[in-house]
């Protein structure tokens, strides 16, 4: 592929977005309009124009999306470099292989990279721990207990959410004269002190701390801003104020910032996203060019017309009208049922009919719903029908207890001041070490001249450990941590973990005589498999360990492969964003469910619910079923809600109404092909 062919594969709007290289650029990319293709071709075009890969920074929200971008860019640039007419260096692909991991990644991986380089500025070491939400909550609980705060009046989770909100909204004004805010400020101060003492950051810090460093230290900002002359931001509608501050500071000198996204798919306000940042792009960057991508390559025209009609009822947003050159397709099927259980049975019966008549494929069907609780009755019906299914959104792999236990040992190797990891594993397996031992070891870890895993620890043993009654067990534990760190310095990561699980008899601890024990051990084996990818990453064994732990810490629900397993997919609409399926069922389309009851009295919240419905509709490629029930059981009580207003917003000529007794397997056989 030469450079000309690279451009020829794009439609006119995509081509304009790719070739507009300098200055601020906003790409409004409607659902299914080739957003990723446009973004990756833009990066390839910049490289073809002579921009060194190391001067391009592309950020997105999930590791999965970042990996896809890297893969596509490598393929595009490698093809161009191989072209006889190419002016690119033949070894550019090799250079890209080394550089893509540093210039394409998630916001949080970028933040972690910056913090490793500037750790000393924040009184940390480069091998800091990233505290997850559970550990952060544990710290907050400890602090509130020390302050004798009533947990009913000051729920720890609410406090943590307040601190997170502060970090994600650094410019937000707040009154410290407010009693609640003053309490939160006091807790946050102590929370930050604990993190520093532990040589740790939380997830919000990965974005906030680099931004604050840049804001208050011009030399540090210049150093990093000069590295990346071109900045691309994917899924810009999901950005929060802290992320925007970081990007704005990096781009403010050269102003080559490209934002790609769709305000109509902004559905994460509950996670801190502020889609007004997207809407204000042209105000913040007055010289900006805006390109609108409206041609959809995913769905039928009937599906797009229904989605366009729904989202048109929002008052706030960028105007667009998706169209496609695909077939018109079948109508949108509207299904009415008596109850939620009846609704589930109709959905599953319809799916069985589609599969039997070879009108749809089992693995290309999704049932979408507003809340996780709605999956239970659907699962029951799948089991009764012996229909293979996969529920998306279960416990993350790296959140499973046995996995977190092993990771805690590894964190303690890399960061001896990580007292939360110490508390987690000091009695895993049981060693008879109680709170007294934890307190003693925590004090050792907090000492500026000592840590839990160090060759100098012996001088402290005679003084400190003599006070502890179970001295033998504690000495054995300390000795084991020392030998484990020695092992980690000398061996591959796989060898270190195998040594760890063998020495602590973790297999026996999990009890493989039970099914649960077997499943948990299988997770440990899978962890070792994941770690093996870092065995040959570099010569420094501790750097390899640190890289593996960062990957585990930054792993997200969205990084899980959602289409790999056999069976229909059951998931929330939030989890479905970014995915597509041949056939989609959207269930629970009732007032109080979708839109959710919490949104019914607030215009802003209601508009986000409409965007959520828009996302649900645009996941479908060929066939779309919308379903509502006359009554639904909620918290054990029957509720009778009217059909969702979003149904009424779809023009009648696009809908084919089907009642509970109608067969729904009559889609045109030439349209949906079973293969």
XYZ file of C-alpha atoms in Angstrom:
675
model
C 0.000 0.000 0.000
C 1.426 3.384 -1.005
C 0.463 6.704 0.543
C -1.977 7.551 -2.254
C -3.824 4.270 -1.800
C -3.990 4.947 1.946
C -6.031 8.085 1.241
C -8.095 6.532 -1.553
C -9.631 3.986 0.830
C -11.325 6.794 2.787
C -14.600 8.590 2.134
C -14.407 12.392 1.591
C -15.047 13.290 5.246
C -12.544 10.732 6.525
C -9.998 11.964 3.980
C -10.383 15.550 5.173
C -9.881 14.467 8.799
C -6.746 12.500 7.907
C -5.109 15.158 5.723
C -5.808 18.071 8.089
C -2.504 17.569 9.949
C -1.787 20.855 11.765
C -3.863 22.805 14.253
C -6.802 21.781 16.468
C -9.199 19.299 14.894
C -12.524 17.931 16.169
C -13.751 14.769 14.446
C -17.410 14.099 15.264
C -17.676 10.411 14.447
C -21.190 8.962 14.462
C -21.784 5.357 15.476
C -20.258 2.892 13.005
C -18.727 5.662 10.869
C -15.164 4.326 10.806
C -13.785 6.285 13.754
C -10.875 3.926 14.435
C -10.044 3.675 10.733
C -9.904 7.471 10.485
C -7.759 7.823 13.590
C -5.257 5.115 12.600
C -5.014 6.368 9.012
C -4.362 9.845 10.400
C -1.404 8.556 12.429
C -0.088 6.619 9.406
C -0.463 9.752 7.265
C 1.503 11.841 9.775
C 4.317 9.285 9.683
C 4.214 9.244 5.880
C 4.584 13.041 5.998
C 7.845 12.610 7.904
C 6.669 12.983 11.514
C 8.762 10.643 13.710
C 6.545 8.097 15.513
C 8.069 9.169 18.823
C 6.508 12.627 18.378
C 2.943 11.282 18.154
C 0.838 10.665 21.256
C -2.469 8.829 20.930
C -4.586 8.126 24.002
C -7.779 6.175 24.494
C -9.701 4.654 27.391
C -9.109 0.895 27.211
C -6.072 -1.296 26.682
C -8.064 -3.238 24.117
C -8.694 -0.109 22.023
C -5.035 0.917 22.338
C -3.857 -2.521 21.214
C -6.155 -2.376 18.184
C -4.835 1.058 17.242
C -1.231 -0.110 17.542
C -1.909 -3.178 15.428
C -3.666 -1.234 12.679
C -1.012 1.504 12.540
C 1.811 -1.038 12.351
C 0.050 -2.802 9.488
C -0.610 0.435 7.585
C 2.899 1.860 7.970
C 4.575 -1.468 7.264
C 2.586 -1.747 4.024
C 3.570 1.776 3.011
C 7.244 1.181 3.843
C 7.236 -1.977 1.721
C 5.838 -0.134 -1.333
C 8.457 0.377 -4.121
C 7.387 4.024 -4.462
C 7.608 4.722 -0.736
C 9.963 7.347 0.642
C 9.762 5.823 4.111
C 12.819 4.259 5.651
C 12.806 0.451 5.190
C 13.523 -0.087 8.888
C 10.671 2.181 10.005
C 8.490 -0.806 10.923
C 11.177 -1.985 13.344
C 11.318 1.483 14.850
C 7.528 1.494 15.182
C 7.562 -1.833 17.000
C 9.752 -0.274 19.663
C 7.887 3.011 19.855
C 4.183 2.219 19.603
C 3.978 1.015 23.202
C 5.082 4.448 24.385
C 3.044 6.692 22.065
C -0.232 4.780 21.966
C -1.983 3.799 25.187
C -4.635 4.610 27.751
C -4.858 7.796 29.786
C -3.874 5.849 32.881
C -0.901 4.109 31.270
C 0.297 7.507 30.052
C -0.106 8.906 33.567
C 1.781 5.969 35.081
C 4.599 6.486 32.567
C 4.863 10.190 33.430
C 4.786 9.482 37.172
C 7.537 6.871 36.890
C 9.719 9.466 35.196
C 8.858 12.191 37.724
C 8.403 10.026 40.840
C 11.057 11.902 42.836
C 9.115 15.155 42.380
C 6.261 13.546 44.328
C 8.414 11.798 46.963
C 7.908 8.348 45.442
C 10.141 5.781 43.767
C 9.532 4.616 40.173
C 8.370 1.256 41.568
C 5.307 2.724 43.272
C 2.121 0.732 43.891
C -1.142 1.631 42.161
C -3.869 1.314 44.781
C -7.118 -0.144 43.445
C -10.625 0.863 44.540
C -10.889 -1.860 47.205
C -7.575 -0.930 48.801
C -8.403 2.769 48.642
C -11.670 2.046 50.449
C -9.766 0.069 53.074
C -7.541 3.104 53.758
C -10.583 5.382 54.071
C -12.233 2.959 56.508
C -9.109 2.953 58.678
C -8.952 6.751 58.716
C -12.644 7.214 59.556
C -12.258 4.709 62.382
C -9.231 6.590 63.758
C -11.222 9.839 63.612
C -14.178 8.188 65.410
C -16.550 9.194 62.626
C -20.013 7.674 62.526
C -19.975 5.453 59.419
C -23.722 5.955 59.026
C -23.274 9.725 58.724
C -19.973 9.432 56.841
C -20.114 6.234 54.743
C -16.551 5.339 53.646
C -17.645 4.636 50.060
C -19.314 8.041 49.838
C -16.183 9.690 51.238
C -13.998 7.910 48.678
C -16.365 8.999 45.910
C -16.134 12.599 47.142
C -12.330 12.467 47.104
C -12.384 10.934 43.633
C -14.727 13.688 42.429
C -12.327 16.310 43.772
C -9.396 14.725 41.959
C -11.279 14.414 38.687
C -12.484 18.024 38.908
C -9.400 19.986 40.031
C -10.881 23.357 39.014
C -14.151 22.822 40.866
C -14.665 25.406 43.609
C -15.686 24.130 47.026
C -16.281 25.744 50.372
C -14.111 24.451 53.183
C -16.436 26.313 55.571
C -19.052 23.678 54.805
C -18.940 21.126 57.631
C -19.063 18.079 55.352
C -16.429 19.505 52.998
C -14.120 20.295 55.913
C -14.397 16.693 57.119
C -13.680 15.404 53.605
C -10.654 17.713 53.342
C -9.278 16.407 56.630
C -9.760 12.789 55.555
C -8.244 13.480 52.131
C -5.147 15.005 53.734
C -4.637 11.898 55.852
C -5.411 9.681 52.863
C -2.696 11.404 50.797
C -0.235 10.989 53.692
C -0.947 7.235 53.784
C -0.431 6.911 50.043
C 2.889 8.734 50.235
C 4.041 6.601 53.169
C 3.136 3.486 51.155
C 4.970 4.734 48.048
C 1.634 4.529 46.244
C -0.822 6.410 44.027
C -4.492 5.736 43.424
C -6.089 5.615 39.948
C -7.174 9.244 40.001
C -3.619 10.308 40.878
C -2.331 8.817 37.631
C -4.083 11.657 35.799
C -4.216 14.406 38.424
C -0.608 14.335 39.651
C 1.075 14.759 36.226
C -1.396 17.546 35.419
C -0.614 19.361 38.655
C 3.134 18.896 38.071
C 2.796 20.432 34.618
C 0.600 23.241 35.911
C 3.040 24.301 38.627
C 6.407 23.466 37.038
C 7.028 25.028 33.657
C 10.330 23.222 33.081
C 8.755 19.795 33.594
C 5.877 20.744 31.304
C 8.237 21.936 28.560
C 10.239 18.724 28.787
C 7.213 16.536 28.166
C 5.273 18.851 25.830
C 8.261 18.974 23.474
C 8.239 15.163 23.173
C 4.853 14.952 21.442
C 4.128 17.405 18.608
C 0.889 15.700 17.624
C -1.742 14.582 20.123
C -4.770 12.431 19.278
C -7.531 11.698 21.792
C -9.981 8.852 21.143
C -13.513 8.695 22.657
C -13.266 12.383 23.515
C -16.881 12.489 24.717
C -15.832 10.375 27.732
C -13.085 12.695 28.974
C -13.178 14.250 32.457
C -11.798 17.650 33.562
C -8.592 16.166 35.012
C -7.829 14.319 31.772
C -8.605 17.411 29.745
C -6.261 19.541 31.850
C -3.431 17.074 31.220
C -4.042 17.009 27.456
C -4.535 20.763 27.187
C -1.249 21.479 28.946
C 0.642 19.060 26.690
C -0.895 20.572 23.542
C -1.052 24.271 24.370
C 2.312 25.206 22.789
C 2.052 23.436 19.389
C -1.803 23.218 19.375
C -1.790 20.100 17.199
C -4.572 18.395 19.117
C -7.058 16.078 17.432
C -10.148 14.952 19.358
C -12.284 12.102 18.035
C -15.650 11.084 19.450
C -19.431 11.267 19.412
C -21.352 13.329 21.945
C -24.447 11.199 21.193
C -22.612 8.255 22.793
C -21.652 10.034 26.007
C -23.059 7.686 28.679
C -20.520 7.787 31.516
C -21.335 10.860 33.604
C -21.643 8.560 36.626
C -17.976 7.731 36.092
C -16.934 11.380 35.973
C -17.112 12.023 32.214
C -18.129 15.555 31.254
C -19.368 15.677 27.671
C -19.585 19.480 27.753
C -15.800 19.362 27.242
C -16.566 17.786 23.860
C -19.208 20.415 23.103
C -16.808 23.237 24.075
C -13.877 22.073 21.928
C -14.343 24.829 19.330
C -14.641 27.427 22.099
C -11.480 26.213 23.844
C -9.582 25.991 20.532
C -11.080 28.873 18.446
C -9.036 28.109 15.321
C -10.259 24.493 15.287
C -11.509 22.671 12.202
C -14.527 20.380 12.647
C -15.144 17.311 10.489
C -18.397 15.350 10.662
C -18.410 11.597 9.918
C -22.023 10.614 9.199
C -21.759 7.625 6.863
C -22.417 4.464 8.856
C -20.866 1.170 7.721
C -22.473 -1.028 10.376
C -26.266 -0.911 10.391
C -29.235 -0.979 8.055
C -30.940 2.266 7.151
C -34.065 1.354 9.159
C -31.998 0.868 12.318
C -30.173 4.162 11.723
C -33.426 6.017 11.036
C -34.851 4.747 14.328
C -31.710 5.765 16.229
C -31.617 9.195 14.542
C -35.270 9.784 15.458
C -34.637 8.984 19.128
C -31.502 11.085 19.604
C -33.073 14.045 17.759
C -35.231 14.618 20.855
C -32.206 15.698 22.900
C -31.807 19.455 23.191
C -28.028 19.451 23.804
C -25.606 17.962 21.300
C -23.947 18.299 17.911
C -26.384 17.936 15.059
C -25.775 14.954 12.771
C -27.796 12.542 10.674
C -26.369 9.075 10.134
C -26.915 7.461 6.755
C -25.671 4.299 5.083
C -25.293 2.698 1.698
C -26.290 -0.624 3.280
C -29.682 -2.174 2.594
C -32.857 -0.699 4.084
C -33.309 -3.899 6.063
C -36.246 -5.282 8.004
C -38.340 -3.065 10.305
C -37.535 -2.621 13.970
C -39.509 -5.309 15.806
C -41.450 -4.130 18.868
C -42.370 -6.883 21.331
C -44.925 -6.492 24.135
C -45.146 -9.056 26.956
C -47.118 -9.595 30.150
C -44.192 -9.647 32.609
C -40.409 -9.716 32.849
C -40.378 -13.530 32.919
C -42.726 -13.612 29.913
C -40.444 -11.111 28.163
C -37.405 -13.321 28.785
C -39.215 -16.387 27.457
C -40.303 -14.547 24.297
C -36.717 -13.360 23.681
C -35.263 -16.839 24.076
C -38.038 -18.471 22.010
C -37.447 -15.924 19.266
C -33.706 -16.581 19.314
C -34.281 -20.336 19.131
C -36.560 -19.786 16.132
C -34.028 -17.576 14.361
C -31.282 -20.146 14.874
C -33.495 -23.084 13.854
C -34.454 -21.302 10.632
C -30.830 -20.294 10.028
C -31.680 -16.611 10.141
C -29.124 -15.727 12.794
C -25.981 -17.141 14.340
C -25.815 -18.004 18.050
C -22.559 -16.119 18.639
C -23.745 -12.940 16.911
C -26.773 -12.245 19.071
C -26.867 -9.923 22.098
C -29.535 -9.119 24.669
C -28.989 -5.667 26.173
C -30.508 -4.267 29.368
C -30.222 -1.187 31.565
C -29.131 -2.810 34.871
C -27.226 -5.963 35.802
C -30.166 -7.227 37.889
C -32.164 -7.795 34.700
C -29.829 -10.602 33.621
C -31.063 -13.133 36.226
C -34.365 -14.048 34.569
C -32.698 -14.133 31.144
C -30.042 -16.529 32.438
C -32.735 -18.786 33.892
C -34.540 -18.936 30.550
C -31.279 -19.695 28.714
C -30.610 -22.571 31.104
C -34.123 -23.953 30.706
C -33.800 -23.781 26.914
C -30.291 -25.272 27.051
C -29.109 -22.253 25.098
C -25.411 -21.367 25.390
C -24.910 -17.874 26.781
C -22.241 -15.599 28.202
C -22.886 -12.870 30.775
C -20.579 -9.914 30.269
C -19.635 -7.909 33.337
C -18.763 -10.506 35.975
C -15.870 -10.280 38.425
C -12.702 -9.020 36.727
C -9.948 -11.607 36.501
C -7.516 -9.433 38.464
C -10.148 -8.818 41.161
C -10.489 -12.501 42.082
C -9.242 -13.263 45.585
C -6.636 -15.861 44.714
C -5.221 -13.635 41.967
C -5.092 -10.583 44.248
C -3.326 -12.670 46.902
C -0.486 -13.601 44.529
C -0.310 -10.043 43.198
C -0.013 -8.740 46.770
C 3.136 -10.833 47.295
C 4.567 -9.470 44.048
C 3.685 -5.889 45.005
C 5.477 -6.327 48.301
C 8.592 -7.423 46.431
C 8.607 -4.353 44.213
C 7.404 -1.892 46.869
C 8.376 -2.948 50.430
C 6.400 -0.038 51.909
C 3.082 -1.383 50.582
C 1.459 -2.128 53.940
C -1.928 -2.888 52.371
C -0.418 -5.810 50.482
C 1.273 -6.882 53.705
C -2.034 -6.944 55.564
C -3.572 -8.968 52.771
C -1.019 -11.791 52.681
C 0.489 -11.947 56.154
C -1.842 -14.864 56.929
C -2.287 -16.271 53.414
C -1.820 -19.116 54.074
C -2.339 -18.966 57.858
C 0.849 -18.315 59.874
C -0.614 -17.377 63.228
C 0.472 -13.755 62.785
C -2.099 -11.353 64.222
C -2.694 -7.628 64.359
C 0.360 -7.159 66.570
C 2.596 -8.532 63.822
C 0.958 -6.328 61.203
C 1.436 -3.269 63.404
C 5.097 -4.148 64.029
C 5.859 -4.810 60.366
C 3.982 -1.681 59.285
C 6.158 0.393 61.612
C 9.254 -1.228 60.121
C 8.019 -0.498 56.599
C 7.277 3.133 57.501
C 10.777 3.713 58.861
C 12.828 5.893 56.487
C 15.883 3.704 57.033
C 14.179 0.345 56.782
C 11.645 -1.701 54.885
C 10.129 -5.150 55.036
C 12.261 -6.588 52.282
C 15.848 -5.472 52.684
C 19.230 -6.870 53.535
C 19.578 -4.290 56.294
C 16.529 -5.558 58.163
C 18.553 -7.853 60.428
C 19.783 -4.943 62.566
C 16.189 -4.143 63.485
C 15.235 -7.670 64.406
C 17.058 -7.842 67.691
C 15.464 -4.611 68.902
C 11.940 -4.750 67.476
C 11.140 -8.432 67.072
C 12.197 -9.351 70.590
C 8.976 -7.646 71.747
C 6.787 -9.993 69.720
C 5.569 -13.215 71.270
C 5.384 -15.257 68.022
C 8.891 -14.226 67.002
C 9.763 -17.474 65.210
C 6.845 -17.305 62.764
C 7.466 -13.632 62.088
C 11.173 -14.202 61.431
C 10.342 -17.019 59.042
C 7.947 -14.749 57.170
C 10.500 -11.935 56.910
C 13.155 -14.369 55.748
C 10.805 -15.741 53.105
C 10.100 -12.229 51.792
C 13.839 -11.599 51.538
C 14.486 -14.838 49.640
C 11.505 -14.132 47.387
C 12.935 -10.744 46.475
C 16.312 -12.325 45.752
C 14.553 -14.860 43.540
C 12.720 -12.074 41.689
C 16.008 -10.270 41.009
C 17.626 -13.363 39.556
C 14.812 -15.287 37.830
C 12.081 -14.810 35.270
C 8.682 -13.707 36.465
C 7.240 -17.143 35.736
C 9.931 -18.807 37.839
C 9.357 -16.336 40.668
C 5.600 -16.957 40.832
C 6.057 -20.718 40.580
C 8.573 -20.515 43.445
C 6.126 -18.404 45.457
C 3.106 -20.702 45.084
C 5.243 -23.756 45.783
C 6.914 -22.363 48.912
C 3.674 -21.129 50.515
C 1.844 -24.327 49.436
C -0.801 -22.233 47.724
C -2.189 -25.174 45.782
C -2.895 -27.025 49.010
C -4.295 -23.835 50.540
C -6.872 -23.557 47.734
C -7.996 -27.158 48.370
C -8.285 -28.808 44.969
C -10.694 -31.394 46.396
C -13.507 -28.892 45.817
C -14.806 -27.479 42.541
C -14.260 -23.955 43.829
C -10.665 -24.799 44.713
C -10.063 -26.174 41.227
C -11.492 -23.031 39.606
C -9.359 -20.822 41.833
C -6.218 -22.822 41.006
C -7.036 -22.523 37.295
C -7.051 -18.741 37.787
C -3.577 -18.930 39.356
C -2.343 -20.949 36.370
C -3.842 -18.335 34.049
C -2.059 -15.616 36.044
C 1.245 -17.418 35.514
C 0.467 -17.640 31.796
C -0.164 -13.883 31.710
C 3.077 -13.207 33.599
C 5.113 -15.360 31.190
C 4.678 -12.679 28.513
C 6.983 -10.464 30.583
C 9.803 -13.010 30.996
C 11.781 -11.712 28.030
C 10.536 -8.130 27.988
C 13.862 -6.713 29.161
C 17.047 -7.556 31.023
C 16.003 -5.947 34.306
C 13.873 -8.522 36.155
C 12.396 -5.955 38.544
C 11.377 -3.694 35.651
C 9.604 -6.683 34.072
C 7.801 -7.348 37.346
C 6.840 -3.680 37.625
C 5.480 -3.664 34.050
C 3.398 -6.773 34.737
C 1.931 -5.293 37.927
C 1.062 -2.079 36.094
C -0.786 -4.080 33.430
C -2.695 -5.966 36.125
C -3.526 -2.742 37.979
C -4.767 -0.945 34.875
C -6.720 -3.872 33.451
C -10.361 -2.912 32.887
C -13.656 -4.655 32.302
C -13.627 -3.374 28.737
C -10.333 -5.165 28.059
C -11.987 -8.559 28.358
C -12.692 -10.328 25.086
C -16.455 -10.114 24.814
C -17.020 -12.052 21.614
C -14.706 -15.028 22.044
C -16.891 -17.469 23.961
C -19.743 -19.422 22.413
C -23.326 -18.397 23.041
C -25.532 -15.345 22.973
C -24.210 -12.332 24.889
C -26.084 -10.880 27.855
C -24.830 -7.455 28.941
C -25.740 -3.980 30.073
C -25.919 -1.267 27.435
C -22.927 0.415 29.069
C -20.869 -2.753 28.583
C -21.991 -3.017 24.944
C -20.605 0.370 23.896
C -18.045 -0.089 21.146
C -19.398 -3.523 20.168
C -21.658 -4.637 17.352
C -23.873 -7.675 16.755
C -25.869 -9.036 13.838
C -29.033 -9.294 15.965
C -29.780 -7.220 19.073
C -32.591 -7.449 21.636
C -33.071 -4.416 23.892
C -35.279 -5.435 26.823
C -36.966 -3.490 29.623
C -37.976 -0.480 27.547
C -40.294 0.973 30.173
C -40.451 4.256 32.046
C -38.471 3.778 35.244
C -36.226 1.117 33.686
C -35.007 2.762 30.467
C -35.127 5.652 31.094
C -34.089 4.846 34.654
C -36.360 6.118 37.412
C -33.583 8.346 38.806
C -33.535 10.314 35.550
C -37.240 11.062 35.227
C -37.167 14.413 37.030
C -33.899 15.814 35.615
C -33.493 16.938 32.004
C -29.720 16.399 31.967
C -30.047 12.847 33.307
C -32.928 12.077 30.946
C -30.865 13.170 27.951
C -28.086 10.808 28.998
C -30.638 7.986 29.216
C -31.697 8.843 25.656
C -28.052 8.674 24.573
C -27.913 5.275 26.260
C -30.910 4.136 24.198
C -29.170 5.492 21.077
C -26.079 3.414 21.877
C -28.255 0.324 22.350
C -30.005 0.751 19.000
C -26.797 1.377 17.065
C -25.185 -1.870 18.268
C -27.405 -3.784 15.809
C -26.186 -4.503 12.299
C -29.048 -6.461 10.708
C -31.989 -6.972 13.074
C -33.237 -5.039 16.102
C -35.880 -6.123 18.643
C -37.229 -3.683 21.231
C -39.124 -5.191 24.154
C -41.257 -3.953 27.034
C -43.366 -5.685 29.701
C -46.668 -4.598 31.211
C -45.377 -5.448 34.696
C -41.973 -6.193 36.154
C -40.804 -7.436 39.541
C -38.495 -4.942 41.242
C -37.117 -5.684 44.727
C -39.742 -8.402 45.118
C -42.694 -6.122 44.277
C -44.598 -5.952 41.004
C -44.447 -2.591 39.238
C -46.561 -1.549 36.279
C -44.765 1.081 34.189
C -45.841 2.486 30.820
C -43.719 1.779 27.736
C -40.576 3.886 27.411
C -40.939 7.293 25.773
C -38.043 6.273 23.531
C -40.330 3.797 21.744
C -42.823 6.556 20.961
C -40.000 8.642 19.475
C -39.461 6.098 16.681
C -41.694 6.765 13.623
C -44.448 4.171 13.171
C -43.423 3.295 9.617
C -40.104 1.931 10.937
C -41.737 -0.419 13.465
C -43.438 -3.776 13.128
C -45.488 -4.467 16.233
C -45.567 -8.063 17.478
C -47.547 -9.270 20.482
C -46.784 -12.129 22.849
C -48.278 -14.821 20.648
C -46.688 -13.774 17.342
C -43.760 -15.662 15.891
C -40.735 -13.412 15.385
C -38.772 -15.580 12.981
C -39.992 -14.134 9.724
C -37.027 -11.957 8.787
C -36.164 -12.049 5.090
C -33.937 -15.105 4.635
C -31.921 -13.355 1.937
C -31.096 -10.583 4.346
C -29.592 -12.374 7.365
C -27.380 -15.195 6.310
C -26.493 -17.976 8.714
C -22.843 -18.977 8.437
